[in-house]
mmCIF file of C-alpha atoms in Angstrom:
data_model
loop_
_atom_site.group_PDB
_atom_site.id
_atom_site.type_symbol
_atom_site.label_atom_id
_atom_site.label_comp_id
_atom_site.label_asym_id
_atom_site.label_seq_id
_atom_site.Cartn_x
_atom_site.Cartn_y
_atom_site.Cartn_z
ATOM 1 C CA UNK A 1 125.176 114.823 58.723
ATOM 2 C CA UNK A 2 122.877 112.970 61.055
ATOM 3 C CA UNK A 3 120.701 110.067 60.015
ATOM 4 C CA UNK A 4 117.564 108.758 61.680
ATOM 5 C CA UNK A 5 115.681 105.762 60.277
ATOM 6 C CA UNK A 6 111.942 105.573 60.807
ATOM 7 C CA UNK A 7 109.294 103.022 59.902
ATOM 8 C CA UNK A 8 107.309 102.421 56.728
ATOM 9 C CA UNK A 9 106.058 105.470 54.844
ATOM 10 C CA UNK A 10 107.834 107.856 57.194
ATOM 11 C CA UNK A 11 110.810 110.216 56.818
ATOM 12 C CA UNK A 12 114.157 108.423 56.835
ATOM 13 C CA UNK A 13 116.720 111.219 56.644
ATOM 14 C CA UNK A 14 117.414 114.360 58.648
ATOM 15 C CA UNK A 15 120.313 116.467 57.337
ATOM 16 C CA UNK A 16 121.752 119.074 59.703
ATOM 17 C CA UNK A 17 124.206 121.671 58.570
ATOM 18 C CA UNK A 18 125.268 122.387 62.150
ATOM 19 C CA UNK A 19 126.113 118.787 63.149
ATOM 20 C CA UNK A 20 128.381 119.846 66.006
ATOM 21 C CA UNK A 21 125.536 121.710 67.698
ATOM 22 C CA UNK A 22 123.325 118.682 67.247
ATOM 23 C CA UNK A 23 125.819 116.402 68.963
ATOM 24 C CA UNK A 24 126.233 118.891 71.798
ATOM 25 C CA UNK A 25 122.465 118.858 72.241
ATOM 26 C CA UNK A 26 122.104 122.592 71.729
ATOM 27 C CA UNK A 27 118.796 124.102 70.657
ATOM 28 C CA UNK A 28 118.426 124.351 66.898
ATOM 29 C CA UNK A 29 116.158 127.375 66.970
ATOM 30 C CA UNK A 30 117.721 130.122 64.946
ATOM 31 C CA UNK A 31 120.667 128.041 63.719
ATOM 32 C CA UNK A 32 121.284 127.546 59.958
ATOM 33 C CA UNK A 33 120.115 124.111 58.960
ATOM 34 C CA UNK A 34 117.896 122.306 56.525
ATOM 35 C CA UNK A 35 115.919 119.098 56.475
ATOM 36 C CA UNK A 36 115.576 116.584 53.678
ATOM 37 C CA UNK A 37 112.672 114.128 53.905
ATOM 38 C CA UNK A 38 112.610 110.980 51.840
ATOM 39 C CA UNK A 39 109.637 108.629 51.808
ATOM 40 C CA UNK A 40 110.215 104.912 51.492
ATOM 41 C CA UNK A 41 106.935 104.087 49.772
ATOM 42 C CA UNK A 42 107.145 106.077 46.542
ATOM 43 C CA UNK A 43 110.569 107.749 46.910
ATOM 44 C CA UNK A 44 108.946 111.191 46.822
ATOM 45 C CA UNK A 45 111.261 113.746 48.437
ATOM 46 C CA UNK A 46 109.930 116.741 50.333
ATOM 47 C CA UNK A 47 112.456 119.537 50.852
ATOM 48 C CA UNK A 48 112.431 122.688 52.899
ATOM 49 C CA UNK A 49 110.363 121.847 55.968
ATOM 50 C CA UNK A 50 110.644 124.697 58.421
ATOM 51 C CA UNK A 51 108.825 124.877 61.761
ATOM 52 C CA UNK A 52 107.677 121.241 61.768
ATOM 53 C CA UNK A 53 111.159 120.021 60.915
ATOM 54 C CA UNK A 54 112.719 122.046 63.696
ATOM 55 C CA UNK A 55 110.071 120.845 66.131
ATOM 56 C CA UNK A 56 110.754 117.220 65.188
ATOM 57 C CA UNK A 57 114.507 117.678 65.505
ATOM 58 C CA UNK A 58 114.250 119.235 68.955
ATOM 59 C CA UNK A 59 111.906 116.472 70.092
ATOM 60 C CA UNK A 60 114.447 113.901 68.909
ATOM 61 C CA UNK A 61 117.222 115.673 70.811
ATOM 62 C CA UNK A 62 115.280 115.611 74.069
ATOM 63 C CA UNK A 63 114.219 111.990 73.608
ATOM 64 C CA UNK A 64 117.804 110.944 72.869
ATOM 65 C CA UNK A 65 118.975 111.790 76.409
ATOM 66 C CA UNK A 66 119.335 108.508 78.280
ATOM 67 C CA UNK A 67 119.608 110.038 81.774
ATOM 68 C CA UNK A 68 121.372 106.811 82.873
ATOM 69 C CA UNK A 69 118.097 104.953 82.485
ATOM 70 C CA UNK A 70 116.792 106.521 85.710
ATOM 71 C CA UNK A 71 115.095 109.626 84.353
ATOM 72 C CA UNK A 72 114.019 111.452 81.233
ATOM 73 C CA UNK A 73 114.338 114.817 79.541
ATOM 74 C CA UNK A 74 111.470 116.895 78.167
ATOM 75 C CA UNK A 75 111.290 119.748 75.707
ATOM 76 C CA UNK A 76 109.303 121.808 78.212
ATOM 77 C CA UNK A 77 111.725 121.081 81.062
ATOM 78 C CA UNK A 78 114.478 123.219 82.523
ATOM 79 C CA UNK A 79 117.255 123.953 80.020
ATOM 80 C CA UNK A 80 120.851 123.565 81.232
ATOM 81 C CA UNK A 81 123.827 124.288 78.968
ATOM 82 C CA UNK A 82 121.515 124.605 75.984
ATOM 83 C CA UNK A 83 119.652 121.325 76.345
ATOM 84 C CA UNK A 84 116.734 119.977 78.432
ATOM 85 C CA UNK A 85 117.921 118.762 81.833
ATOM 86 C CA UNK A 86 117.301 115.221 83.083
ATOM 87 C CA UNK A 87 114.377 114.822 85.462
ATOM 88 C CA UNK A 88 115.273 111.923 87.731
ATOM 89 C CA UNK A 89 113.189 109.072 89.109
ATOM 90 C CA UNK A 90 112.656 108.823 92.844
ATOM 91 C CA UNK A 91 115.862 107.888 94.707
ATOM 92 C CA UNK A 92 118.139 109.067 91.882
ATOM 93 C CA UNK A 93 119.917 112.368 91.358
ATOM 94 C CA UNK A 94 122.794 114.083 89.612
ATOM 95 C CA UNK A 95 122.967 115.734 86.176
ATOM 96 C CA UNK A 96 122.500 112.373 84.427
ATOM 97 C CA UNK A 97 120.406 110.694 87.182
ATOM 98 C CA UNK A 98 123.296 108.304 87.852
ATOM 99 C CA UNK A 99 123.504 109.004 91.604
ATOM 100 C CA UNK A 100 121.545 106.520 93.748
ATOM 101 C CA UNK A 101 120.156 107.989 96.988
ATOM 102 C CA UNK A 102 120.070 105.009 99.397
ATOM 103 C CA UNK A 103 118.346 106.829 102.257
ATOM 104 C CA UNK A 104 115.233 107.838 100.312
ATOM 105 C CA UNK A 105 111.811 106.291 100.846
ATOM 106 C CA UNK A 106 110.032 104.035 98.361
ATOM 107 C CA UNK A 107 107.173 106.178 97.116
ATOM 108 C CA UNK A 108 104.016 104.107 96.660
ATOM 109 C CA UNK A 109 101.664 106.862 97.757
ATOM 110 C CA UNK A 110 100.355 108.302 94.526
ATOM 111 C CA UNK A 111 99.749 106.613 91.197
ATOM 112 C CA UNK A 112 102.250 107.923 88.678
ATOM 113 C CA UNK A 113 101.690 105.838 85.522
ATOM 114 C CA UNK A 114 105.275 105.546 84.339
ATOM 115 C CA UNK A 115 105.025 101.775 84.008
ATOM 116 C CA UNK A 116 103.501 102.411 80.578
ATOM 117 C CA UNK A 117 106.373 104.639 79.452
ATOM 118 C CA UNK A 118 108.370 101.792 77.764
ATOM 119 C CA UNK A 119 105.351 101.054 75.568
ATOM 120 C CA UNK A 120 105.211 104.595 74.251
ATOM 121 C CA UNK A 121 108.966 104.679 73.693
ATOM 122 C CA UNK A 122 108.675 101.508 71.618
ATOM 123 C CA UNK A 123 105.943 103.187 69.566
ATOM 124 C CA UNK A 124 107.508 106.627 69.381
ATOM 125 C CA UNK A 125 106.790 107.167 65.701
ATOM 126 C CA UNK A 126 103.170 106.068 65.630
ATOM 127 C CA UNK A 127 102.309 107.975 68.810
ATOM 128 C CA UNK A 128 104.145 111.231 68.104
ATOM 129 C CA UNK A 129 102.103 114.336 67.354
ATOM 130 C CA UNK A 130 103.276 117.688 66.021
ATOM 131 C CA UNK A 131 100.812 120.469 66.851
ATOM 132 C CA UNK A 132 101.012 123.936 65.381
ATOM 133 C CA UNK A 133 100.716 126.829 67.782
ATOM 134 C CA UNK A 134 97.540 128.002 66.056
ATOM 135 C CA UNK A 135 95.884 124.572 66.080
ATOM 136 C CA UNK A 136 92.152 124.901 66.871
ATOM 137 C CA UNK A 137 92.265 128.079 68.881
ATOM 138 C CA UNK A 138 88.508 128.474 68.748
ATOM 139 C CA UNK A 139 86.143 127.182 71.431
ATOM 140 C CA UNK A 140 84.188 125.289 68.792
ATOM 141 C CA UNK A 141 84.594 123.267 65.609
ATOM 142 C CA UNK A 142 83.263 124.314 62.210
ATOM 143 C CA UNK A 143 79.945 122.593 62.926
ATOM 144 C CA UNK A 144 79.640 124.629 66.143
ATOM 145 C CA UNK A 145 80.172 121.587 68.367
ATOM 146 C CA UNK A 146 82.712 121.604 71.201
ATOM 147 C CA UNK A 147 83.823 117.992 70.684
ATOM 148 C CA UNK A 148 85.589 116.574 67.653
ATOM 149 C CA UNK A 149 83.328 114.121 65.857
ATOM 150 C CA UNK A 150 86.395 112.110 64.879
ATOM 151 C CA UNK A 151 87.521 111.864 68.516
ATOM 152 C CA UNK A 152 84.067 110.780 69.602
ATOM 153 C CA UNK A 153 83.951 108.157 66.830
ATOM 154 C CA UNK A 154 87.366 106.783 67.822
ATOM 155 C CA UNK A 155 86.365 106.540 71.490
ATOM 156 C CA UNK A 156 83.262 104.553 70.609
ATOM 157 C CA UNK A 157 85.377 102.283 68.402
ATOM 158 C CA UNK A 158 87.916 101.878 71.220
ATOM 159 C CA UNK A 159 85.314 100.718 73.743
ATOM 160 C CA UNK A 160 83.890 98.343 71.156
ATOM 161 C CA UNK A 161 87.291 96.797 70.427
ATOM 162 C CA UNK A 162 88.208 96.463 74.111
ATOM 163 C CA UNK A 163 84.748 95.165 74.978
ATOM 164 C CA UNK A 164 84.446 97.096 78.233
ATOM 165 C CA UNK A 165 81.481 99.313 77.439
ATOM 166 C CA UNK A 166 78.484 99.628 75.144
ATOM 167 C CA UNK A 167 78.311 103.127 73.716
ATOM 168 C CA UNK A 168 75.531 102.751 71.146
ATOM 169 C CA UNK A 169 72.730 105.178 71.855
ATOM 170 C CA UNK A 170 74.695 106.976 74.570
ATOM 171 C CA UNK A 171 76.124 110.457 74.873
ATOM 172 C CA UNK A 172 79.800 111.139 75.581
ATOM 173 C CA UNK A 173 80.667 114.085 77.829
ATOM 174 C CA UNK A 174 84.200 115.270 78.562
ATOM 175 C CA UNK A 175 85.902 116.614 81.649
ATOM 176 C CA UNK A 176 89.464 117.301 82.773
ATOM 177 C CA UNK A 177 89.942 113.964 84.511
ATOM 178 C CA UNK A 178 87.345 111.637 86.001
ATOM 179 C CA UNK A 179 87.309 113.672 89.213
ATOM 180 C CA UNK A 180 85.749 116.572 87.342
ATOM 181 C CA UNK A 181 83.051 114.238 86.026
ATOM 182 C CA UNK A 182 81.894 113.782 89.603
ATOM 183 C CA UNK A 183 79.964 116.928 88.783
ATOM 184 C CA UNK A 184 77.338 114.312 87.868
ATOM 185 C CA UNK A 185 76.425 114.464 91.572
ATOM 186 C CA UNK A 186 75.250 118.021 91.076
ATOM 187 C CA UNK A 187 73.407 117.111 87.880
ATOM 188 C CA UNK A 188 71.544 114.268 89.611
ATOM 189 C CA UNK A 189 70.672 116.238 92.746
ATOM 190 C CA UNK A 190 67.199 117.781 93.096
ATOM 191 C CA UNK A 191 66.996 121.509 92.563
ATOM 192 C CA UNK A 192 65.377 123.757 95.172
ATOM 193 C CA UNK A 193 64.414 120.780 97.307
ATOM 194 C CA UNK A 194 64.050 121.026 101.073
ATOM 195 C CA UNK A 195 65.661 117.586 101.322
ATOM 196 C CA UNK A 196 69.175 117.247 99.836
ATOM 197 C CA UNK A 197 70.210 114.090 98.033
ATOM 198 C CA UNK A 198 72.268 111.614 100.071
ATOM 199 C CA UNK A 199 75.578 110.716 98.373
ATOM 200 C CA UNK A 200 76.882 107.261 99.386
ATOM 201 C CA UNK A 201 79.767 104.919 98.506
ATOM 202 C CA UNK A 202 80.740 101.461 99.787
ATOM 203 C CA UNK A 203 83.669 101.298 102.224
ATOM 204 C CA UNK A 204 86.544 101.440 101.384
ATOM 205 C CA UNK A 205 85.786 104.237 98.962
ATOM 206 C CA UNK A 206 87.773 106.755 96.953
ATOM 207 C CA UNK A 207 88.251 109.679 99.313
ATOM 208 C CA UNK A 208 87.436 112.392 96.783
ATOM 209 C CA UNK A 209 83.774 111.314 96.630
ATOM 210 C CA UNK A 210 83.335 112.628 100.143
ATOM 211 C CA UNK A 211 85.837 115.469 99.859
ATOM 212 C CA UNK A 212 84.232 116.931 96.748
ATOM 213 C CA UNK A 213 80.697 116.671 98.085
ATOM 214 C CA UNK A 214 81.692 118.399 101.307
ATOM 215 C CA UNK A 215 83.897 120.968 99.583
ATOM 216 C CA UNK A 216 81.079 122.410 97.500
ATOM 217 C CA UNK A 217 78.823 122.421 100.568
ATOM 218 C CA UNK A 218 75.748 122.359 98.360
ATOM 219 C CA UNK A 219 72.225 122.557 99.729
ATOM 220 C CA UNK A 220 71.265 120.006 97.074
ATOM 221 C CA UNK A 221 73.357 117.063 98.339
ATOM 222 C CA UNK A 222 75.331 115.784 101.330
ATOM 223 C CA UNK A 223 77.703 112.869 101.842
ATOM 224 C CA UNK A 224 76.198 110.105 103.986
ATOM 225 C CA UNK A 225 78.863 107.364 103.869
ATOM 226 C CA UNK A 226 78.196 103.638 103.427
ATOM 227 C CA UNK A 227 75.050 102.649 101.459
ATOM 228 C CA UNK A 228 74.599 99.526 103.624
ATOM 229 C CA UNK A 229 72.897 101.636 106.292
ATOM 230 C CA UNK A 230 70.187 102.496 103.773
ATOM 231 C CA UNK A 231 69.682 99.011 102.339
ATOM 232 C CA UNK A 232 66.815 97.849 104.574
ATOM 233 C CA UNK A 233 65.201 101.233 105.098
ATOM 234 C CA UNK A 234 61.755 101.085 103.503
ATOM 235 C CA UNK A 235 60.477 104.582 104.237
ATOM 236 C CA UNK A 236 63.380 106.543 102.822
ATOM 237 C CA UNK A 237 62.439 109.981 101.520
ATOM 238 C CA UNK A 238 64.613 112.030 99.233
ATOM 239 C CA UNK A 239 67.024 111.017 96.520
ATOM 240 C CA UNK A 240 70.073 108.805 97.027
ATOM 241 C CA UNK A 241 73.099 108.990 94.726
ATOM 242 C CA UNK A 242 75.369 105.933 94.971
ATOM 243 C CA UNK A 243 78.920 105.800 93.627
ATOM 244 C CA UNK A 244 79.656 102.252 92.426
ATOM 245 C CA UNK A 245 83.356 101.823 91.689
ATOM 246 C CA UNK A 246 84.482 98.787 89.678
ATOM 247 C CA UNK A 247 87.326 97.991 89.997
ATOM 248 C CA UNK A 248 87.255 99.683 93.350
ATOM 249 C CA UNK A 249 89.909 102.067 94.596
ATOM 250 C CA UNK A 250 91.659 100.958 96.801
ATOM 251 C CA UNK A 251 90.918 97.206 96.927
ATOM 252 C CA UNK A 252 90.272 96.433 93.241
ATOM 253 C CA UNK A 253 86.933 94.684 93.835
ATOM 254 C CA UNK A 254 84.301 94.715 91.083
ATOM 255 C CA UNK A 255 81.661 96.415 93.200
ATOM 256 C CA UNK A 256 77.972 96.298 92.356
ATOM 257 C CA UNK A 257 75.204 98.639 93.349
ATOM 258 C CA UNK A 258 73.867 98.133 96.881
ATOM 259 C CA UNK A 259 70.760 100.282 96.569
ATOM 260 C CA UNK A 260 67.893 100.084 94.096
ATOM 261 C CA UNK A 261 64.596 101.853 93.728
ATOM 262 C CA UNK A 262 62.848 104.823 92.139
ATOM 263 C CA UNK A 263 64.639 107.350 94.310
ATOM 264 C CA UNK A 264 68.130 105.856 93.761
ATOM 265 C CA UNK A 265 70.475 107.209 91.109
ATOM 266 C CA UNK A 266 73.778 105.463 90.381
ATOM 267 C CA UNK A 267 77.110 106.769 89.130
ATOM 268 C CA UNK A 268 79.292 103.888 87.910
ATOM 269 C CA UNK A 269 82.948 104.845 88.206
ATOM 270 C CA UNK A 270 84.836 102.488 85.868
ATOM 271 C CA UNK A 271 88.085 104.408 85.615
ATOM 272 C CA UNK A 272 90.034 101.149 85.974
ATOM 273 C CA UNK A 273 87.712 98.982 83.873
ATOM 274 C CA UNK A 274 90.412 98.229 81.313
ATOM 275 C CA UNK A 275 91.976 94.798 80.620
ATOM 276 C CA UNK A 276 95.429 95.758 81.970
ATOM 277 C CA UNK A 277 93.843 96.378 85.390
ATOM 278 C CA UNK A 278 91.115 93.749 85.644
ATOM 279 C CA UNK A 279 89.290 91.028 83.775
ATOM 280 C CA UNK A 280 86.315 92.318 81.786
ATOM 281 C CA UNK A 281 83.432 89.897 82.485
ATOM 282 C CA UNK A 282 81.003 91.885 80.327
ATOM 283 C CA UNK A 283 80.759 95.321 78.732
ATOM 284 C CA UNK A 284 79.347 98.033 80.964
ATOM 285 C CA UNK A 285 75.894 99.174 79.933
ATOM 286 C CA UNK A 286 74.713 101.536 82.654
ATOM 287 C CA UNK A 287 72.883 104.816 82.412
ATOM 288 C CA UNK A 288 75.856 106.846 83.642
ATOM 289 C CA UNK A 289 79.422 105.522 83.537
ATOM 290 C CA UNK A 290 82.734 107.321 84.084
ATOM 291 C CA UNK A 291 85.881 106.316 82.188
ATOM 292 C CA UNK A 292 89.225 108.072 81.836
ATOM 293 C CA UNK A 293 91.714 108.018 78.986
ATOM 294 C CA UNK A 294 94.582 108.547 81.427
ATOM 295 C CA UNK A 295 93.892 105.165 83.041
ATOM 296 C CA UNK A 296 94.020 103.545 79.609
ATOM 297 C CA UNK A 297 97.167 105.164 78.222
ATOM 298 C CA UNK A 298 98.998 106.287 81.356
ATOM 299 C CA UNK A 299 99.055 109.961 80.356
ATOM 300 C CA UNK A 300 98.180 111.334 83.770
ATOM 301 C CA UNK A 301 99.749 114.623 82.804
ATOM 302 C CA UNK A 302 96.736 115.098 80.532
ATOM 303 C CA UNK A 303 94.888 114.447 83.584
ATOM 304 C CA UNK A 304 96.314 106.465 86.836
ATOM 305 C CA UNK A 305 96.726 104.184 89.608
ATOM 306 C CA UNK A 306 97.013 100.535 90.293
ATOM 307 C CA UNK A 307 97.339 99.455 93.859
ATOM 308 C CA UNK A 308 98.060 96.699 96.277
ATOM 309 C CA UNK A 309 96.080 96.703 99.416
ATOM 310 C CA UNK A 310 98.292 95.685 102.319
ATOM 311 C CA UNK A 311 97.072 94.617 105.765
ATOM 312 C CA UNK A 312 99.232 94.518 108.884
ATOM 313 C CA UNK A 313 98.173 91.398 110.773
ATOM 314 C CA UNK A 314 99.874 91.623 114.184
ATOM 315 C CA UNK A 315 97.529 92.597 117.011
ATOM 316 C CA UNK A 316 99.740 95.487 118.102
ATOM 317 C CA UNK A 317 100.064 96.895 114.567
ATOM 318 C CA UNK A 318 96.909 98.974 114.536
ATOM 319 C CA UNK A 319 98.275 101.632 112.191
ATOM 320 C CA UNK A 320 99.869 99.989 109.150
ATOM 321 C CA UNK A 321 100.938 103.209 107.454
ATOM 322 C CA UNK A 322 103.080 104.151 110.464
ATOM 323 C CA UNK A 323 104.887 100.810 110.259
ATOM 324 C CA UNK A 324 105.504 101.246 106.535
ATOM 325 C CA UNK A 325 106.638 104.842 106.921
ATOM 326 C CA UNK A 326 109.153 103.734 109.546
ATOM 327 C CA UNK A 327 110.472 101.260 106.970
ATOM 328 C CA UNK A 328 110.792 104.130 104.443
ATOM 329 C CA UNK A 329 107.710 103.127 102.446
ATOM 330 C CA UNK A 330 105.188 105.802 101.550
ATOM 331 C CA UNK A 331 101.569 104.781 100.987
ATOM 332 C CA UNK A 332 98.022 105.851 101.842
ATOM 333 C CA UNK A 333 96.496 104.802 105.131
ATOM 334 C CA UNK A 334 93.120 103.097 105.364
ATOM 335 C CA UNK A 335 91.456 106.067 107.070
ATOM 336 C CA UNK A 336 91.776 108.066 103.857
ATOM 337 C CA UNK A 337 89.344 105.573 102.311
ATOM 338 C CA UNK A 338 87.203 105.450 105.461
ATOM 339 C CA UNK A 339 88.706 102.008 106.052
ATOM 340 C CA UNK A 340 90.494 100.316 108.944
ATOM 341 C CA UNK A 341 93.995 101.718 109.532
ATOM 342 C CA UNK A 342 95.362 98.180 109.499
ATOM 343 C CA UNK A 343 95.097 98.570 105.716
ATOM 344 C CA UNK A 344 97.348 100.639 103.466
ATOM 345 C CA UNK A 345 97.170 101.218 99.737
ATOM 346 C CA UNK A 346 100.435 100.958 97.821
ATOM 347 C CA UNK A 347 100.610 102.200 94.245
ATOM 348 C CA UNK A 348 102.458 99.843 91.887
ATOM 349 C CA UNK A 349 102.389 101.723 88.610
ATOM 350 C CA UNK A 350 105.265 104.139 88.951
ATOM 351 C CA UNK A 351 108.641 103.649 87.260
ATOM 352 C CA UNK A 352 110.709 100.447 87.439
ATOM 353 C CA UNK A 353 113.033 102.284 89.817
ATOM 354 C CA UNK A 354 110.145 103.025 92.178
ATOM 355 C CA UNK A 355 108.889 99.456 92.019
ATOM 356 C CA UNK A 356 112.342 97.981 92.634
ATOM 357 C CA UNK A 357 112.854 100.272 95.609
ATOM 358 C CA UNK A 358 109.444 99.310 97.015
ATOM 359 C CA UNK A 359 110.253 95.594 96.754
ATOM 360 C CA UNK A 360 113.633 96.188 98.382
ATOM 361 C CA UNK A 361 112.064 98.083 101.297
ATOM 362 C CA UNK A 362 109.380 95.432 101.744
ATOM 363 C CA UNK A 363 111.982 92.654 101.754
ATOM 364 C CA UNK A 364 113.973 94.511 104.392
ATOM 365 C CA UNK A 365 110.839 94.975 106.465
ATOM 366 C CA UNK A 366 109.707 91.366 106.453
ATOM 367 C CA UNK A 367 113.232 90.022 106.932
ATOM 368 C CA UNK A 368 113.706 92.024 110.134
ATOM 369 C CA UNK A 369 113.053 90.775 113.650
ATOM 370 C CA UNK A 370 109.606 89.139 113.660
ATOM 371 C CA UNK A 371 109.144 90.693 110.256
ATOM 372 C CA UNK A 372 107.548 87.635 108.745
ATOM 373 C CA UNK A 373 104.615 88.065 111.128
ATOM 374 C CA UNK A 374 103.916 91.644 110.166
ATOM 375 C CA UNK A 375 102.181 91.246 106.830
#
């Protein structure tokens, strides 16, 4: 028998006939077993759960793998010897992620939101979801909408509770990540116009604003860089679309719009406008604002970044990312954000192992010869 205690009004007993297989971590699919559920609240017992019970048991087995505290196992990962294999954090290896790799680089290049993982582990029961394979296979809901009314209601309630946005009287549109919502550029561009809209963003700006605009090579819009060059132009013809990012990526500043006027349209990118990234001086109330759930919860796999913007101060250190790379620190150079290469963005939201390695590499860098003058 195996016993697992859960919280209030939740199942408190799992009974496995094949206990030895359970302890070995083998898959329970196809093995003879049964589940007994007992509810604390009213002592009602529910016997005979089948697919949902097996799904819960297998999820528990994967979650139970400690991976030496330097990795994790997933149900959809590679299976070795009948159980999900450990997927190790950066700088760790081996079957149980117990092998430290001292020569590896501290990876602060991309934002991998594992710093929120302990929160979800502490709330495993309340955040767990079991989804049937046939769950909502249709494109639409019964009312012929393509967005759950309950989900929309909860999102509005969330913004209200957090106090970071006013949603009353506004529409909510969904995309696969905030990057996809940059399709707003296309929606705001004039159709069949001889003069394309100018897309602008304050330096340093998120590189994908420019990359996306140029990738689609549309006749309706073109990327024109920093909006400052347009600020004092009085005879501007054609539409201008300004990205206003607050907090900004990469420097975290709460940017405000530079341009105003009848021919200016503004896209407010507030992906990081959540209280665990920045103070919320007032709720956003713009015409068009982009948020992402992944920045809130850390589930980047459903489509997160915090950053430290580092500047190399020595006169001869004109390319900061090269200095950091030589010290085995991976980041993103300033040129990616159309910024000075003396700046580098370092992501701080990866796992504790990544963060500890980054601090160690930085300490080694600044403690070297003349290191204290570098940054």
